[in-house]
Coordinates of C-alpha atoms (C1' of nucleotides) in Angstrom, one line a residue:
Chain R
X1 CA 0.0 0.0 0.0
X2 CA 1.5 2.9 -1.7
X3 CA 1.3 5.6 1.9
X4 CA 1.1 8.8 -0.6
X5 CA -2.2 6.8 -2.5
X6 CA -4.0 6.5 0.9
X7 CA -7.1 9.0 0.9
X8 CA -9.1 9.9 3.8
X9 CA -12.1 10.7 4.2
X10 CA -13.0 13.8 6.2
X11 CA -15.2 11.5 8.4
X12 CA -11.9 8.9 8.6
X13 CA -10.0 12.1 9.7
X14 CA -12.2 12.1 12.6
X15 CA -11.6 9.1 13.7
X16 CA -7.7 9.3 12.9
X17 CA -7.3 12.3 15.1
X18 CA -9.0 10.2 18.1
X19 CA -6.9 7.0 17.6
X20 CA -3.5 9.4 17.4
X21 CA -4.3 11.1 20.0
X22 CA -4.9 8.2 22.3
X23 CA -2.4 5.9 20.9
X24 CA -4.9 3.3 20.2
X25 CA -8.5 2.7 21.7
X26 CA -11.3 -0.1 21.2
X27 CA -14.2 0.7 19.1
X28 CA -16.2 1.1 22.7
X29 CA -14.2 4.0 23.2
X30 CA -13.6 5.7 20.0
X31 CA -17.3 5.2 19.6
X32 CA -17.9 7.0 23.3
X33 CA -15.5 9.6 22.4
X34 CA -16.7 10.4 18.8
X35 CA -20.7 10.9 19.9
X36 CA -19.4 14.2 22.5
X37 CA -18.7 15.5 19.4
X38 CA -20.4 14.1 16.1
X39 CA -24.0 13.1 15.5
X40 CA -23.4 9.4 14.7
X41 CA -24.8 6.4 15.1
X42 CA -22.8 3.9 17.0
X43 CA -23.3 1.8 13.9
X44 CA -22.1 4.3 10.8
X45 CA -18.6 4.5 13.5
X46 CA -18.1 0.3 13.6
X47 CA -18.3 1.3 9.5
X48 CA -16.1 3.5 9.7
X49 CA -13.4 1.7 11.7
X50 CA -14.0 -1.2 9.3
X51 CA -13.1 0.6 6.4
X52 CA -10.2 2.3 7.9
X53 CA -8.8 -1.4 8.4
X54 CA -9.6 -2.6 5.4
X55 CA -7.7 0.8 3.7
X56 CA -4.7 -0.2 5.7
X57 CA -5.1 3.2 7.7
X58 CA -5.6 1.2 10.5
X59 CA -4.7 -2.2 12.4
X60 CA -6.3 -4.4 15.0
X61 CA -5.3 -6.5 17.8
X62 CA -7.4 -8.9 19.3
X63 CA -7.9 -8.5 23.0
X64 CA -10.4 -11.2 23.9
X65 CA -13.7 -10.0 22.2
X66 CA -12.6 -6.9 21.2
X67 CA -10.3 -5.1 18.9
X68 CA -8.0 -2.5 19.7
X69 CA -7.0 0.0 16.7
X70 CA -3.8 1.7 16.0
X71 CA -2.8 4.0 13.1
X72 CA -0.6 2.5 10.7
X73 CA 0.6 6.0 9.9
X74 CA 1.7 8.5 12.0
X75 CA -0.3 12.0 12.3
X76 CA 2.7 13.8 11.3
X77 CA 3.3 12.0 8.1
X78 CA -0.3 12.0 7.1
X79 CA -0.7 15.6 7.6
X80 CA 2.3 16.5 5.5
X81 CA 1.2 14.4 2.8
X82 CA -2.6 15.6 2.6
X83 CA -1.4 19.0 3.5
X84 CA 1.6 19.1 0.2
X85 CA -0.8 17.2 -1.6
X86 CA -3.8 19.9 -1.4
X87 CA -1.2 22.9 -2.0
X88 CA 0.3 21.0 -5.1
X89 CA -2.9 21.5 -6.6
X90 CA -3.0 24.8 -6.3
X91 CA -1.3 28.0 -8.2
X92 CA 1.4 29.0 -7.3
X93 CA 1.2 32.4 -7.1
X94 CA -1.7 31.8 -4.8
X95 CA 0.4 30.1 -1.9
X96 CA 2.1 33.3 -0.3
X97 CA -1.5 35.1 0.6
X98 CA -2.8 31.7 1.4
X99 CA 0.0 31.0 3.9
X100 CA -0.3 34.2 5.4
X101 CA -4.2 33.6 6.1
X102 CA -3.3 30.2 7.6
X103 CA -0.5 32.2 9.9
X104 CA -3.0 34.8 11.0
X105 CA -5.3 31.9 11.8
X106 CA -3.8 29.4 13.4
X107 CA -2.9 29.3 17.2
X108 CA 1.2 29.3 16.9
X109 CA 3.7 28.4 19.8
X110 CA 6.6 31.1 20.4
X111 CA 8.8 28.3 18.7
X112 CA 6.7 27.2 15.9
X113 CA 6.9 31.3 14.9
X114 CA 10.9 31.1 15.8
X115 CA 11.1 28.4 13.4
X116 CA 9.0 29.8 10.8
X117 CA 10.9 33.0 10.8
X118 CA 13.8 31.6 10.6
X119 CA 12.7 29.4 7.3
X120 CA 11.3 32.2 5.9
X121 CA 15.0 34.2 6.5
X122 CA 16.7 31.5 4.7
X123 CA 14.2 31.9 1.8
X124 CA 14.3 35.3 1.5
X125 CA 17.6 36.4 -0.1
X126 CA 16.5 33.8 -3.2
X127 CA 13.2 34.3 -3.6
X128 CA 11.9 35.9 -6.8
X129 CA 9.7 39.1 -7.3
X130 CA 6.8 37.5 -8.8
X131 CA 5.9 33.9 -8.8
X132 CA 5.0 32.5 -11.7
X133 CA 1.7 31.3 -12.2
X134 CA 1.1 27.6 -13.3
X135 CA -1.9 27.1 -14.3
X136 CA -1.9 26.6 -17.9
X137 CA 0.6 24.3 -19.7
X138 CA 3.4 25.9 -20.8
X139 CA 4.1 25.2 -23.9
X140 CA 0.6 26.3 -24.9
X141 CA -0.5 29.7 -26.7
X142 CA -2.2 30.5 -24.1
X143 CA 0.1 32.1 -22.2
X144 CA -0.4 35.6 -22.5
X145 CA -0.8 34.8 -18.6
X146 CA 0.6 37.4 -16.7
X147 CA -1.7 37.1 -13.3
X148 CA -5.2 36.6 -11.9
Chain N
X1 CA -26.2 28.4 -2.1
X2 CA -24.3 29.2 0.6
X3 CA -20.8 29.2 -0.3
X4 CA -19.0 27.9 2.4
X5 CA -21.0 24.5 1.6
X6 CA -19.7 24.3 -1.6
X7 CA -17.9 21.5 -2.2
X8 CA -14.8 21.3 -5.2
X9 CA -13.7 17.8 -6.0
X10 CA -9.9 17.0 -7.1
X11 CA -10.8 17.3 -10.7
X12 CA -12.7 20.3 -10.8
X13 CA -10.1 22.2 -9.1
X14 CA -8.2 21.5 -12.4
X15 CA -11.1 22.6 -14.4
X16 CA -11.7 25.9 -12.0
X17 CA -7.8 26.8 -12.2
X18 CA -8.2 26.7 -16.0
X19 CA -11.1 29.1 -15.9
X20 CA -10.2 31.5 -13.0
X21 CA -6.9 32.2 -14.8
X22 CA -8.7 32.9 -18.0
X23 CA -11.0 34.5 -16.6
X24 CA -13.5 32.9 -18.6
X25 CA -13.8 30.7 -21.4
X26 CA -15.6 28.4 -23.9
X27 CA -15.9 24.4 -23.4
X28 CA -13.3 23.9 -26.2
X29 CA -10.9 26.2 -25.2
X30 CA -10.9 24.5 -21.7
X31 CA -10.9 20.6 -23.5
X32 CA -8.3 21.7 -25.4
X33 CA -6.0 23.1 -21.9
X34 CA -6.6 20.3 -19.8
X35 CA -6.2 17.9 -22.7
X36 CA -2.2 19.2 -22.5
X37 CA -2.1 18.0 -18.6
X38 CA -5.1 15.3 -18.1
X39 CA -5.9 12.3 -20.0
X40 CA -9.2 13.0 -19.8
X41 CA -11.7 12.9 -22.9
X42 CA -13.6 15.5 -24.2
X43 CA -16.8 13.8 -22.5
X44 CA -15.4 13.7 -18.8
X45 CA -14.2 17.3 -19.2
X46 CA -18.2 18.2 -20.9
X47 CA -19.6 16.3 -17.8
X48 CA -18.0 18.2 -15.4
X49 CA -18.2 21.6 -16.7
X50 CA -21.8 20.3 -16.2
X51 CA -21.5 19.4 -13.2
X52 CA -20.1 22.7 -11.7
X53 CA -22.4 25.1 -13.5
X54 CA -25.7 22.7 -11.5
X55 CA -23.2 22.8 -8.4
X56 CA -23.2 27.0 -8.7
X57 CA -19.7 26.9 -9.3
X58 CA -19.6 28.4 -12.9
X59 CA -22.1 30.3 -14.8
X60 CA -22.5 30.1 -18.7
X61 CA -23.3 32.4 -21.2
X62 CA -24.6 31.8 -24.3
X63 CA -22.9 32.9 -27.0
X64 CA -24.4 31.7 -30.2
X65 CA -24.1 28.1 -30.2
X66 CA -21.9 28.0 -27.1
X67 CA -21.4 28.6 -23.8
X68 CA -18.9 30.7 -22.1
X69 CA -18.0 29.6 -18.8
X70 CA -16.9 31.9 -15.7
X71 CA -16.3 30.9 -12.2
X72 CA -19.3 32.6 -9.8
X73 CA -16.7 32.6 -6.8
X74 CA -13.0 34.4 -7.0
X75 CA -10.2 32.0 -6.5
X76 CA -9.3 33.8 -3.6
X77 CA -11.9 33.2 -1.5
X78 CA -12.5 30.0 -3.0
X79 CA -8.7 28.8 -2.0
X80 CA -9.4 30.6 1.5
X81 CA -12.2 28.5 2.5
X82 CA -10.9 25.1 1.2
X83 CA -7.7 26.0 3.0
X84 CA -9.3 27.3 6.6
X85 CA -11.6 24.1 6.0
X86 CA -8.6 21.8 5.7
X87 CA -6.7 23.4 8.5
X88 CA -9.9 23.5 11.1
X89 CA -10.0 19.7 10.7
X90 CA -6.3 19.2 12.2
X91 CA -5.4 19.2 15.6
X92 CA -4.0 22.5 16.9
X93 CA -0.9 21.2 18.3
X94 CA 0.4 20.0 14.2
X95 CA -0.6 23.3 12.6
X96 CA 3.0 24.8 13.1
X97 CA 5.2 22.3 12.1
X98 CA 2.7 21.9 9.2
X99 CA 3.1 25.7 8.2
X100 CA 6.6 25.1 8.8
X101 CA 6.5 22.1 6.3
X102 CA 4.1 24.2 3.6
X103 CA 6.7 27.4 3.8
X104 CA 9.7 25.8 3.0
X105 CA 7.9 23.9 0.1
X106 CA 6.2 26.7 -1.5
X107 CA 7.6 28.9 -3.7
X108 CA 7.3 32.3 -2.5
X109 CA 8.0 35.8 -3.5
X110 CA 9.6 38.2 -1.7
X111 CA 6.8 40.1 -0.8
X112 CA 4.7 37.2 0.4
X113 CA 7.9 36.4 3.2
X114 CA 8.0 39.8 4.4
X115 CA 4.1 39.7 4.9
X116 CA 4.1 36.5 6.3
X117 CA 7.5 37.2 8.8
X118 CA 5.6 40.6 9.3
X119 CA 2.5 38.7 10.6
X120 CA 4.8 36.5 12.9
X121 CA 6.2 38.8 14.2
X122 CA 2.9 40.3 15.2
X123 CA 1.6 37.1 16.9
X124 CA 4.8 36.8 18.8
X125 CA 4.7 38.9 21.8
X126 CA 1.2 37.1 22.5
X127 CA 2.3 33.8 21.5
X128 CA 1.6 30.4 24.1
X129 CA 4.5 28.4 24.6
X130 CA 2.6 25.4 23.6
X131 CA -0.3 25.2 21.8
X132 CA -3.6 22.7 23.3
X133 CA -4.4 19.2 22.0
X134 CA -8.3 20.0 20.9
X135 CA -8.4 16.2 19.2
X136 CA -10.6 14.7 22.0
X137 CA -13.9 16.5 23.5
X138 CA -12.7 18.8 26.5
X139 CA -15.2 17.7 28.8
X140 CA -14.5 13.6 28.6
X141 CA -12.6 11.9 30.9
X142 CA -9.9 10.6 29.3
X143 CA -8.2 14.4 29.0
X144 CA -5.2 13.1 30.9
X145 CA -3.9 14.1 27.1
X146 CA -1.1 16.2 27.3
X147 CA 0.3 15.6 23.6
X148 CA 0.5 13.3 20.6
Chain F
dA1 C1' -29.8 -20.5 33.3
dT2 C1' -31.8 -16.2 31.6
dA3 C1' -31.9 -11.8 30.4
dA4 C1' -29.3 -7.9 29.5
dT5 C1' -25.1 -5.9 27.5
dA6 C1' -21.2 -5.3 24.7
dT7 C1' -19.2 -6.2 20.5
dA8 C1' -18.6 -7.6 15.8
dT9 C1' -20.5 -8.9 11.1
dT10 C1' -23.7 -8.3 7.2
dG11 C1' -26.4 -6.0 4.2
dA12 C1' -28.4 -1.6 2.5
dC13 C1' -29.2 2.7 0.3
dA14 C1' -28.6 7.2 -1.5
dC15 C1' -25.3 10.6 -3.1
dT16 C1' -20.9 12.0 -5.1
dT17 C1' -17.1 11.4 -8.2
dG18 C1' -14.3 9.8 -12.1
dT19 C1' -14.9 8.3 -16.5
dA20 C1' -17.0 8.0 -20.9
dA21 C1' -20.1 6.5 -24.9
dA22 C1' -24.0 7.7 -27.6
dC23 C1' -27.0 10.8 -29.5
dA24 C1' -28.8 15.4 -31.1
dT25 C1' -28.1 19.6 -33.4
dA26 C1' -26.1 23.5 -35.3
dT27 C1' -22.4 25.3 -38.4
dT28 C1' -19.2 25.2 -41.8
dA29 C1' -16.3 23.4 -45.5
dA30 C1' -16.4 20.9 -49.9
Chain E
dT1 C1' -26.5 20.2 -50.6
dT2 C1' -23.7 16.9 -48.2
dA3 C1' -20.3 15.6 -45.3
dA4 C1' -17.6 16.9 -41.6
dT5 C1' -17.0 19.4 -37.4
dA6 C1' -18.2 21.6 -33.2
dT7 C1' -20.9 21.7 -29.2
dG8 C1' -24.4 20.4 -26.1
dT9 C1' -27.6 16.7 -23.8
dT10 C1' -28.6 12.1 -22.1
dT11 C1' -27.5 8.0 -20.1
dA12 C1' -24.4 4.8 -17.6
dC13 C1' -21.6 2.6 -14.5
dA14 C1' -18.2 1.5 -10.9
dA15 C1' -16.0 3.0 -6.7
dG16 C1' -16.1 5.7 -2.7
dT17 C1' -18.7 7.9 1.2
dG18 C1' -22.1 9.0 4.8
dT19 C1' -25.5 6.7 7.2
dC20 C1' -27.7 2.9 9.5
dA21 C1' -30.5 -1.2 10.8
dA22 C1' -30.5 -6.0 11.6
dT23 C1' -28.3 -9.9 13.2
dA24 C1' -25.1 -12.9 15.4
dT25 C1' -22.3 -13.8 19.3
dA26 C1' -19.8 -13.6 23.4
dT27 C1' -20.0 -11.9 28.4
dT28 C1' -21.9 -10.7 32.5
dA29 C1' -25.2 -9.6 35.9
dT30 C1' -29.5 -11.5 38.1

DNA sequence: ATAATATATTGACACTTGTAAACATATTAA
DNA sequence: TTAATATGTTTACAAGTGTCAATATATTAT
């Protein structure tokens, strides 16, 4: 199983955030968990676990009668992948603005803005003008594209 | 149709690039652009052109014979509400390192970094030094969860 | 031993998405 | 005018997703 072909369901994403967070948990508890939260049926959840096994996203132990599911993947990994994979589908000349909306947004530790800082420092002395936009092939005659 | 519902699927975010950086265009002109990137016939390209005009995501107009599509939302605030969308499903405690992750890979103009380190800067002073897990329901009792 | 409970397994159904062929029609080139 | 071309409309189908109910089975409390 190909870990970059994995896809996730925004309902499985749910679920994965409960079962990283905890480590791993029976379905009893994920289930318990999941309904402070999410209007679901104890039933559409045992689906949803099942699925997520049978994708590979995530494995069972046997523990008497019941299973106990862990992540296959780890949160970090999966969040970089869904997180390159949704900006490489974007233009590029989008990403700056976008990045500084997430900035503004998200809730940032004194060393996650240290770090960024000093990322965005490195970066600086190369970085272009402009960025080009990407959005329609190249090679095509098209490309009186200058910006949008 | 309230906006915020709407809902882009992988391959329509091809077919909206295409048409937000035109700014508008005819089926064939679009066929013809994505035909240079996708392998995708002219039917699966006509379907979902369809598709996003019932959706509220393009509007035609007819001009003769054909139609001339144009996005009803600006790719701005179209990329800003897929992006806060993505980001409100994570866990808070990832979202730096993610940034982190998303800045170095992006290509970025000079501008956008000075912005962006501007921004940082701003959040600093106020900045926690670690950010809350809000993965499992507050109120539960297994928040003995200090991180993941 | 029985009834209640906790789990797990099966089967379903509607909607979305990727993918496209077939068909209809309007326009244009021969 | 006929054939070719461009363009739009209908229909289809498999896979994935959100949502569950029904059923089977193992465990425990009475």
């Amino acid at each position: 199983m190909d870990v970059s072909d994995i896809n996730i369901s925004p309902a499985e994403w749910e679920v994965m955030r409960i079962v990283w967070t905890l480590g791993s948990a029976g379905s009893t508890e994920i289930i318990h968990i999941l309904q402070q939260q999410k209007q679901w049926s104890e039933s559409t959840i045992k689906t949803l676990l099942r699925r997520q096994v049978q994708k590979g996203l995530l494995t069972t132990t046997r523990q008497g009668r019941r299973f106990i599911y862990t992540a296959t993947i780890a949160e970090k990994k999966m969040l970089e992948l869904a997180a390159a994979n949704f900006f490489n589908n974007l233009c590029d000349m989008q990403k700056g603005h976008l990045l500084i909306e997430l900035a503004q947004q998200s809730p940032l530790s004194k060393t996650d803005i240290q770090q960024l800082i000093a990322v965005l420092q490195q970066k600086l002395p190369n970085a272009p003008d402009k960025v080009a936009c990407n959005c329609l092939p190249q090679q095509c005659q098209y490309c009186a594209q200058e910006e949008h």
